[in-house]
Coordinates of C-alpha atoms in Angstrom, one line a residue:
M1 CA 34.2 -57.4 32.3
A2 CA 34.0 -55.9 28.7
N3 CA 32.2 -58.9 27.5
A4 CA 29.7 -58.9 30.3
L5 CA 29.0 -55.3 29.6
I6 CA 28.4 -55.9 25.9
A7 CA 26.2 -58.7 26.8
D8 CA 24.1 -56.6 29.2
K9 CA 23.6 -54.0 26.4
A10 CA 22.6 -56.6 23.9
A11 CA 20.1 -58.0 26.5
A12 CA 18.7 -54.5 27.2
A13 CA 18.5 -53.8 23.5
T14 CA 16.6 -57.1 22.9
K15 CA 14.2 -56.2 25.7
H16 CA 13.7 -52.7 24.3
D17 CA 13.0 -54.4 20.7
D18 CA 10.6 -57.0 22.3
R19 CA 8.6 -54.1 24.2
N20 CA 8.3 -52.2 20.9
E21 CA 7.2 -55.3 19.1
A22 CA 4.6 -56.0 21.6
W23 CA 3.3 -52.3 21.5
L24 CA 3.2 -52.6 17.7
A25 CA 1.3 -55.7 17.8
F26 CA -1.2 -54.1 20.3
W27 CA -2.0 -51.2 17.9
A28 CA -1.7 -53.2 14.7
R29 CA -5.5 -53.6 14.2
R30 CA -7.0 -52.1 17.2
P31 CA -9.7 -49.6 16.2
L32 CA -8.8 -45.9 17.1
P33 CA -11.2 -43.8 19.1
I34 CA -12.1 -40.3 17.8
L35 CA -12.9 -37.0 19.5
Q36 CA -16.6 -36.7 20.6
S37 CA -16.8 -33.5 18.5
T38 CA -15.8 -35.5 15.4
K39 CA -18.2 -38.2 16.3
A40 CA -21.1 -35.7 16.7
A41 CA -20.2 -34.0 13.4
L42 CA -20.2 -37.4 11.6
A43 CA -23.7 -38.2 13.0
G44 CA -24.9 -34.9 11.7
L45 CA -23.6 -35.4 8.2
N46 CA -25.1 -39.0 8.4
A47 CA -28.6 -37.5 8.8
R48 CA -28.2 -35.7 5.5
V49 CA -25.8 -38.0 3.6
E50 CA -27.5 -37.2 0.3
T51 CA -26.3 -33.6 0.3
V52 CA -22.9 -33.9 1.9
R53 CA -20.0 -32.6 0.0
T54 CA -16.6 -34.3 -0.1
D55 CA -14.8 -31.1 1.2
E56 CA -17.1 -31.2 4.3
I57 CA -15.8 -34.7 5.2
V58 CA -12.2 -33.9 4.3
D59 CA -12.3 -30.7 6.7
L60 CA -13.9 -32.7 9.6
V61 CA -11.4 -35.5 9.3
L62 CA -8.2 -33.5 9.1
R63 CA -9.1 -31.8 12.4
D64 CA -8.8 -35.2 14.1
P65 CA -5.4 -37.0 13.8
L66 CA -6.9 -40.1 15.1
L67 CA -9.7 -40.4 12.5
T68 CA -7.2 -39.5 9.9
A69 CA -4.8 -42.3 10.8
H70 CA -7.8 -44.7 11.1
A71 CA -9.2 -44.0 7.6
L72 CA -5.8 -44.0 6.0
R73 CA -4.9 -47.3 7.7
L74 CA -8.1 -49.0 6.6
I75 CA -8.0 -48.0 2.9
N76 CA -4.1 -48.8 2.5
Q77 CA -4.6 -52.3 4.1
R78 CA -7.3 -53.2 1.6
E79 CA -6.7 -55.9 -0.8
R80 CA -5.1 -54.4 -4.2
G81 CA -3.4 -55.3 -7.3
S82 CA 0.4 -54.8 -7.8
L83 CA -0.3 -51.4 -9.7
A84 CA -2.5 -49.9 -7.2
A85 CA -1.1 -46.6 -5.8
D86 CA -0.8 -45.7 -2.0
I87 CA -3.7 -43.5 -0.9
V88 CA -2.4 -40.4 0.7
S89 CA -5.4 -38.0 0.9
I90 CA -8.5 -38.3 2.8
E91 CA -10.4 -37.1 -0.4
S92 CA -9.2 -40.3 -2.1
V93 CA -10.5 -42.3 0.7
V94 CA -13.9 -40.8 0.5
L95 CA -13.9 -41.4 -3.2
L96 CA -13.0 -44.9 -2.9
M97 CA -15.4 -45.9 0.0
G98 CA -18.2 -43.5 -1.1
V99 CA -19.7 -40.9 1.2
D100 CA -22.5 -43.1 2.7
A101 CA -20.1 -45.9 3.5
F102 CA -17.4 -43.5 4.9
V103 CA -19.8 -41.5 7.2
G104 CA -21.6 -44.5 8.4
Q105 CA -18.6 -46.7 9.2
F106 CA -16.6 -44.1 11.1
A107 CA -19.5 -42.6 13.0
R108 CA -19.6 -45.9 14.8
L109 CA -16.1 -45.5 16.3
P110 CA -15.9 -45.0 20.1
S111 CA -15.1 -41.4 21.4
V112 CA -12.0 -40.5 23.3
E113 CA -14.1 -39.0 25.9
S114 CA -16.1 -42.2 26.7
L115 CA -12.6 -43.8 27.2
L116 CA -10.9 -41.3 29.3
L117 CA -13.5 -39.1 31.0
P118 CA -14.4 -38.8 33.9
K119 CA -11.7 -41.3 35.3
Q120 CA -8.7 -39.9 33.5
P121 CA -8.9 -36.2 32.9
A122 CA -5.2 -35.6 33.0
H123 CA -4.7 -38.0 30.2
Y124 CA -7.6 -36.4 28.4
F125 CA -6.1 -32.9 28.6
G126 CA -2.7 -34.3 27.6
L127 CA -4.2 -35.8 24.5
L128 CA -5.9 -32.6 23.5
R129 CA -2.5 -30.8 24.0
D130 CA -0.8 -33.2 21.6
I131 CA -3.7 -32.9 19.1
A132 CA -3.5 -29.2 19.2
A133 CA 0.3 -29.3 18.6
A134 CA -0.4 -31.7 15.7
R135 CA -2.9 -29.4 14.0
L136 CA -0.6 -26.5 14.6
A137 CA 2.3 -28.4 13.0
A138 CA 0.1 -29.4 10.0
R139 CA -0.7 -25.8 9.6
L140 CA 2.8 -24.5 9.6
A141 CA 4.1 -27.4 7.4
R142 CA 1.2 -26.5 4.8
D143 CA 2.1 -22.8 4.9
F144 CA 5.8 -23.6 4.3
G145 CA 4.9 -25.9 1.5
V146 CA 2.7 -23.2 -0.2
L147 CA 5.7 -20.7 0.1
R148 CA 8.0 -23.2 -1.8
Y149 CA 5.1 -24.2 -4.3
D150 CA 4.9 -27.8 -3.2
A151 CA 2.6 -29.6 -5.6
R152 CA 1.4 -32.2 -3.0
L153 CA 0.3 -30.2 0.1
D154 CA -1.8 -33.3 1.3
E155 CA 1.4 -35.3 2.0
I156 CA 3.1 -32.8 4.1
Y157 CA -0.1 -31.6 5.9
I158 CA -1.1 -35.3 6.9
T159 CA 2.5 -36.3 7.7
A160 CA 2.7 -33.6 10.2
L161 CA -0.7 -34.3 11.6
L162 CA 0.2 -37.9 12.4
A163 CA 3.8 -37.4 13.5
G164 CA 2.9 -37.3 17.4
L165 CA 0.6 -40.3 17.0
P166 CA 2.6 -42.7 19.3
R167 CA 2.4 -40.1 22.0
M168 CA -1.4 -39.7 21.7
L169 CA -1.9 -43.5 21.8
R170 CA -0.1 -43.8 25.1
Y171 CA -2.7 -41.5 26.6
L172 CA -5.5 -43.8 25.2
E173 CA -4.1 -47.0 26.6
V174 CA -5.4 -46.3 30.1
G175 CA -8.9 -46.2 29.0
L176 CA -8.7 -49.6 27.3
P177 CA -9.4 -52.9 29.1
D178 CA -5.9 -54.3 28.3
K179 CA -2.9 -52.1 28.4
A180 CA 0.1 -52.0 26.0
P181 CA 3.5 -52.6 27.3
P182 CA 6.0 -49.7 27.9
V183 CA 7.6 -48.4 24.7
D184 CA 10.2 -46.0 23.4
L185 CA 8.0 -43.4 21.9
G186 CA 10.7 -41.9 19.8
S187 CA 11.4 -45.0 17.8
V188 CA 8.0 -46.6 17.0
A189 CA 6.4 -44.0 14.8
L190 CA 8.1 -45.2 11.5
P191 CA 7.6 -49.1 12.5
L192 CA 3.8 -48.3 13.3
F193 CA 3.2 -46.5 10.0
A194 CA 5.0 -49.6 8.2
R195 CA 2.8 -51.9 10.1
W196 CA -0.4 -50.0 9.1
R197 CA 1.0 -49.9 5.4
L198 CA 0.6 -46.1 5.4
P199 CA 2.2 -44.6 2.4
E200 CA 6.0 -44.5 2.2
V201 CA 6.1 -40.7 1.7
F202 CA 5.1 -40.2 5.4
N203 CA 8.1 -42.2 6.6
T204 CA 10.4 -40.3 4.3
L205 CA 9.3 -37.0 5.6
L206 CA 9.4 -38.0 9.3
D207 CA 12.8 -39.8 9.1
D208 CA 15.0 -36.9 10.6
S209 CA 18.0 -39.1 10.0
A210 CA 17.4 -38.7 6.2
A211 CA 16.2 -34.9 6.3
S212 CA 18.3 -33.6 3.4
S213 CA 15.7 -32.4 0.8
Q214 CA 13.9 -29.0 1.3
R215 CA 10.7 -30.9 2.0
S216 CA 11.9 -32.9 4.7
L217 CA 14.0 -30.1 6.4
L218 CA 10.8 -27.9 6.5
Q219 CA 8.8 -30.8 7.8
Q220 CA 11.1 -31.3 10.7
A221 CA 11.2 -27.6 11.4
A222 CA 7.5 -27.3 11.3
L223 CA 7.2 -30.2 13.9
R224 CA 9.7 -28.8 16.2
L225 CA 8.4 -25.3 16.1
A226 CA 4.8 -26.5 16.9
D227 CA 6.2 -28.4 19.9
R228 CA 8.5 -25.6 21.2
L229 CA 6.0 -22.8 20.7
Q230 CA 3.8 -24.4 23.4
Q231 CA 6.6 -23.3 25.9
G232 CA 7.3 -19.8 24.5
W233 CA 8.9 -17.9 21.8
W234 CA 12.2 -17.1 23.6
H235 CA 14.0 -20.6 23.5
E236 CA 17.3 -20.6 21.5
S237 CA 16.4 -23.9 19.8
L238 CA 13.3 -22.2 18.3
N239 CA 15.4 -19.5 16.9
S240 CA 17.5 -22.1 15.0
D241 CA 14.4 -23.7 13.7
L242 CA 13.2 -20.4 12.4
H243 CA 16.4 -19.6 10.8
L244 CA 16.5 -23.0 9.1
A245 CA 12.9 -22.6 7.8
A246 CA 13.8 -19.0 6.5
H247 CA 17.0 -20.2 4.8
T248 CA 15.3 -23.1 3.2
L249 CA 12.4 -21.1 1.9
G250 CA 14.8 -18.3 0.6
V251 CA 13.3 -15.6 2.9
E252 CA 14.4 -13.4 5.7
Q253 CA 14.0 -14.6 9.2
P254 CA 11.4 -11.9 10.2
E255 CA 9.2 -13.0 7.2
A256 CA 9.3 -16.6 8.6
W257 CA 8.5 -15.5 12.0
E258 CA 5.5 -13.3 10.7
L259 CA 4.1 -16.3 8.9
V260 CA 4.5 -18.3 12.1
C261 CA 2.8 -15.6 14.3
K262 CA -0.2 -15.4 11.7
A263 CA -0.5 -19.4 12.0
L264 CA -0.6 -19.0 15.9
L265 CA -3.1 -16.2 16.0
H266 CA -5.3 -18.0 13.4
F267 CA -5.2 -21.2 15.4
A268 CA -6.1 -19.4 18.7
H269 CA -8.9 -17.5 17.2
K270 CA -10.5 -20.0 14.7
D271 CA -9.2 -23.4 14.9
W272 CA -9.2 -24.8 18.5
P273 CA -12.6 -25.2 20.4
Y274 CA -11.2 -26.5 23.7
A275 CA -10.9 -23.5 26.1
Q276 CA -9.2 -25.7 28.8
I277 CA -6.2 -26.0 26.4
F278 CA -4.2 -22.8 26.2
A279 CA -3.1 -21.9 22.7
P280 CA 0.6 -21.2 22.1
A281 CA -0.3 -17.7 20.9
R282 CA -0.7 -16.7 24.6
W283 CA 3.0 -16.2 24.7
L284 CA 3.0 -13.5 22.0
V285 CA 1.9 -10.8 24.4
M286 CA 5.3 -11.2 26.0
L287 CA 7.2 -10.2 23.0
P288 CA 9.7 -7.3 23.9
G289 CA 9.3 -3.8 22.6
E290 CA 6.4 -1.3 22.5
W291 CA 3.1 -2.1 21.1
P292 CA 2.4 -0.4 17.9
K293 CA 0.0 2.6 18.1
P294 CA -3.1 2.7 16.0
Q295 CA -2.7 4.9 12.8
A296 CA -5.0 8.1 12.9
K297 CA -7.6 8.3 10.1
A298 CA -7.5 11.1 7.8
N299 CA -11.0 12.0 8.7
P300 CA -11.5 10.8 12.2
G301 CA -15.3 11.4 11.8
A302 CA -15.8 9.2 8.7
A303 CA -16.2 5.5 8.9
S304 CA -14.0 3.3 6.6
H305 CA -16.2 1.2 4.2
E306 CA -13.1 -0.2 2.3
P307 CA -13.1 -4.0 2.5
A308 CA -10.0 -5.6 3.6
R309 CA -8.1 -7.2 1.0
P310 CA -8.0 -11.0 1.2
S311 CA -4.6 -12.8 1.8
L312 CA -3.2 -15.0 -0.9
N313 CA -3.1 -17.9 1.5
D314 CA -6.7 -17.5 2.2
I315 CA -7.7 -17.7 -1.6
L316 CA -5.3 -20.5 -2.1
R317 CA -6.9 -22.6 0.5
E318 CA -10.4 -21.7 -1.0
M319 CA -9.1 -22.8 -4.3
Q320 CA -7.8 -26.1 -2.8
K321 CA -11.2 -26.7 -1.3
A322 CA -12.9 -25.9 -4.6
G323 CA -10.8 -28.5 -6.2
Q324 CA -11.5 -31.1 -3.5
S325 CA -15.3 -30.5 -3.7
G326 CA -15.6 -30.9 -7.5
A327 CA -15.9 -27.2 -8.5
S328 CA -16.4 -26.5 -12.2
F329 CA -13.7 -25.3 -14.6
N330 CA -15.2 -21.8 -14.5
Q331 CA -15.4 -21.6 -10.7
I332 CA -11.7 -22.6 -10.3
M333 CA -10.6 -20.1 -12.9
G334 CA -12.7 -17.3 -11.1
L335 CA -10.8 -18.0 -7.9
A336 CA -7.6 -18.0 -9.8
I337 CA -8.3 -14.5 -11.3
R338 CA -9.7 -13.3 -8.0
A339 CA -6.3 -14.2 -6.4
Q340 CA -4.4 -12.3 -8.9
S341 CA -6.6 -9.3 -8.8
E342 CA -7.5 -8.9 -5.1
A343 CA -4.8 -10.7 -3.2
L344 CA -1.7 -9.7 -5.6
G345 CA -3.2 -6.4 -6.8
M346 CA -2.6 -7.1 -10.6
K347 CA -4.4 -4.5 -12.6
R348 CA -4.9 -6.5 -15.9
I349 CA -5.3 -10.2 -16.0
M350 CA -5.9 -12.4 -19.1
F351 CA -6.2 -16.3 -19.6
G352 CA -5.5 -17.4 -23.1
L353 CA -7.2 -20.9 -23.9
L354 CA -5.1 -23.3 -26.1
M355 CA -7.3 -24.0 -29.2
A356 CA -5.6 -27.3 -30.0
G357 CA -7.0 -27.8 -33.4
H358 CA -5.8 -24.4 -34.5
N359 CA -2.5 -24.3 -32.5
L360 CA -3.1 -20.9 -31.0
L361 CA -3.9 -19.2 -27.8
K362 CA -7.1 -17.1 -27.7
T363 CA -8.4 -14.8 -24.9
R364 CA -11.0 -16.6 -22.8
Y365 CA -11.0 -14.6 -19.7
I366 CA -10.0 -11.1 -19.0
V367 CA -10.2 -8.6 -16.2
G368 CA -9.2 -4.9 -15.9
A369 CA -9.3 -4.3 -19.7
T370 CA -11.2 -1.3 -21.4
D371 CA -13.7 -2.3 -24.2
N372 CA -11.1 -1.4 -26.8
D373 CA -8.0 -3.1 -25.1
P374 CA -6.3 -5.2 -27.7
L375 CA -5.9 -7.9 -25.2
R376 CA -9.6 -8.6 -25.4
T377 CA -9.2 -9.9 -29.0
F378 CA -5.7 -11.1 -28.6
Q379 CA -4.7 -14.5 -30.0
V380 CA -1.0 -16.0 -30.3
D381 CA 0.0 -18.3 -33.0
L382 CA 2.0 -21.1 -31.4
S383 CA 3.4 -22.4 -34.7
A384 CA 5.7 -19.5 -34.8
P385 CA 8.9 -19.4 -32.5
H386 CA 8.3 -17.0 -29.8
I387 CA 8.5 -16.8 -25.9
F388 CA 4.9 -18.1 -25.5
T389 CA 5.5 -21.0 -27.7
R390 CA 8.5 -22.0 -25.4
L391 CA 6.2 -21.6 -22.2
M392 CA 3.8 -24.1 -23.6
L393 CA 6.3 -26.9 -23.7
K394 CA 6.0 -27.4 -19.8
P395 CA 4.7 -25.5 -16.8
Q396 CA 7.1 -22.5 -16.6
S397 CA 6.8 -18.8 -16.2
V398 CA 8.4 -15.5 -17.2
W399 CA 8.7 -12.0 -15.8
L400 CA 9.5 -9.4 -18.4
N401 CA 11.1 -6.3 -16.7
A402 CA 13.7 -3.7 -17.1
S403 CA 16.5 -6.1 -16.5
N404 CA 15.8 -8.6 -19.1
R405 CA 13.7 -6.5 -21.7
A406 CA 16.6 -6.4 -24.2
Q407 CA 16.9 -10.2 -23.9
Y408 CA 13.1 -11.0 -24.4
D409 CA 11.8 -8.2 -26.8
A410 CA 12.9 -9.9 -30.0
L411 CA 11.0 -13.1 -28.6
L412 CA 7.7 -11.5 -28.0
P413 CA 4.8 -12.7 -30.2
R414 CA 3.6 -10.4 -32.8
G415 CA 1.2 -7.9 -31.5
L416 CA 2.0 -8.4 -27.8
R417 CA 4.1 -5.3 -27.5
Q418 CA 1.1 -3.2 -28.9
A419 CA -1.2 -4.8 -26.3
V420 CA 1.3 -4.6 -23.4
G421 CA 2.9 -1.1 -24.0
E422 CA 6.2 -0.5 -22.4
G423 CA 5.3 -1.8 -19.1
E424 CA 6.2 -5.2 -17.4
F425 CA 4.3 -8.4 -17.4
V426 CA 4.2 -11.9 -16.1
A427 CA 3.1 -15.1 -18.0
M428 CA 2.9 -18.8 -17.1
S429 CA 1.6 -21.9 -18.9
L430 CA -1.2 -23.9 -17.1
F431 CA -0.9 -27.6 -17.6
V432 CA -3.6 -30.3 -16.4
E433 CA -2.4 -33.9 -16.2
E434 CA 0.7 -33.0 -18.1
K435 CA -1.1 -31.5 -21.0
P436 CA -1.1 -27.8 -21.7
V437 CA -4.5 -26.0 -21.6
G438 CA -3.6 -22.3 -21.8
L439 CA -1.6 -19.5 -20.4
F440 CA -2.0 -16.8 -17.7
Y441 CA -1.0 -13.3 -18.4
A442 CA -0.9 -10.4 -15.9
D443 CA 0.5 -6.9 -15.7
N444 CA 0.1 -3.4 -13.9
Q445 CA -1.1 -1.6 -17.0
G446 CA 2.3 -0.1 -17.8
G447 CA 3.5 -0.2 -14.2
A448 CA 6.3 -2.2 -12.5
L449 CA 5.8 -5.4 -10.8
T450 CA 7.3 -6.6 -7.6
E451 CA 9.0 -10.0 -6.9
A452 CA 6.2 -10.7 -4.4
Q453 CA 3.6 -10.4 -7.2
Y454 CA 5.7 -12.6 -9.3
N455 CA 6.1 -15.3 -6.7
G456 CA 2.3 -15.2 -5.8
F457 CA 1.4 -15.3 -9.4
K458 CA 3.3 -18.6 -9.9
Q459 CA 1.7 -20.0 -6.8
V460 CA -1.7 -19.2 -8.1
C461 CA -0.9 -20.7 -11.4
L462 CA 0.5 -24.0 -10.0
M463 CA -2.6 -24.2 -7.6
T464 CA -5.0 -23.8 -10.6
G465 CA -3.3 -26.6 -12.4
Q466 CA -3.4 -29.0 -9.3
C467 CA -7.2 -28.2 -8.8
L468 CA -8.1 -28.8 -12.6
T469 CA -5.9 -31.9 -12.5
R470 CA -7.8 -33.2 -9.4
Q471 CA -11.0 -32.3 -11.2
A472 CA -10.0 -34.3 -14.4
K473 CA -9.1 -37.4 -12.3
R474 CA -12.5 -37.3 -10.6
L475 CA -14.2 -37.2 -13.9
E476 CA -12.0 -40.2 -15.0
L477 CA -13.2 -42.1 -11.8
G478 CA -16.6 -41.2 -12.4

């Protein structure tokens, strides 16, 4: 009896594996359809291909998980030498193919709507719901990555965008002339990506059995949150995912929930064009407690003309787009200084450029300093041992404050105390392709700094280095 039971289980497992294999073979090389909105936008780009910017294409592709998967599959299945690296970002796909070839080739793909409408509207709406969840998961994963200073945001964003692809493909099979066999959707994502030769990092981040690193833990939390938020905010399992995300990021749970709420509201307001698919933000109005009352103005008759301060995340995304679109060194540095000044509220910001032939740092950009401010003409000799010399050895930062002043005062370079005064400051070295290029310095002109300002300052410096590294690699390819 026991042997018969074991044999039955083995036969069922073999049948299950056969179905999965047949499904994987079905989708191995079949072209993927794309959203009609994507197809129309590509046609528009094709009409002005001479002036299309890379970042326009990247933004468009990353709104459509099906096109994202198709593009990465195509480029990673190309013939390549043993030293060729996996292609992870859409920007790299565009650079390798060229704008003309990329837009022209993918604009010819069939549309989802032509396959599913009008005969299968239920499958079409189901597919839209899954695409919406994928885009929300990608947004959450990226926001979590920004908070933990992840240097490879493309990886975590695209992995989250593609995680639900098997479920999307099941909706599409009904619109195809031959239909794939039934399959266990929970077990085919990783084999499918392997069959398509997608980068191994996608499998690493999606393999929940090996979710041990901060990256993979946050990735899994983002995927589960995006799925569960479609059903409401009150489920206990959602609370455990919020707790996991907050603990991993080192923040309080209300702060993690605030980040999620901002993502939900932004998604509903700006990021989803299909009115027939309800955004998960609809559940937020059911939160318990009183609605906050609007604050009364000091002078009710006067209109406020003070512009809203931009958020740090908004400027970081603007910096990322600038890096993707080939912005100049001055443009990227301008955004970095704007982030520190407008989003973080720093009063005085300086960037010292490394003069390699003279082994010194010399002020290149400065904001918030008076005409006679010593920081305007400040230069640091890097041949002497001091704190800035140490910072220039690798990407690292320092926050001089009341708690560590006694430790660092003796290590300050000559003249810095005169320029800084008795206040606090933050500083961080800037590296491009593992080479030091300079150092950012910021303070509140004698006032104290907050931990939020210090953490945001580090984020800005890291993003600046990533953008300039991307620019340098583009110049090498050119």
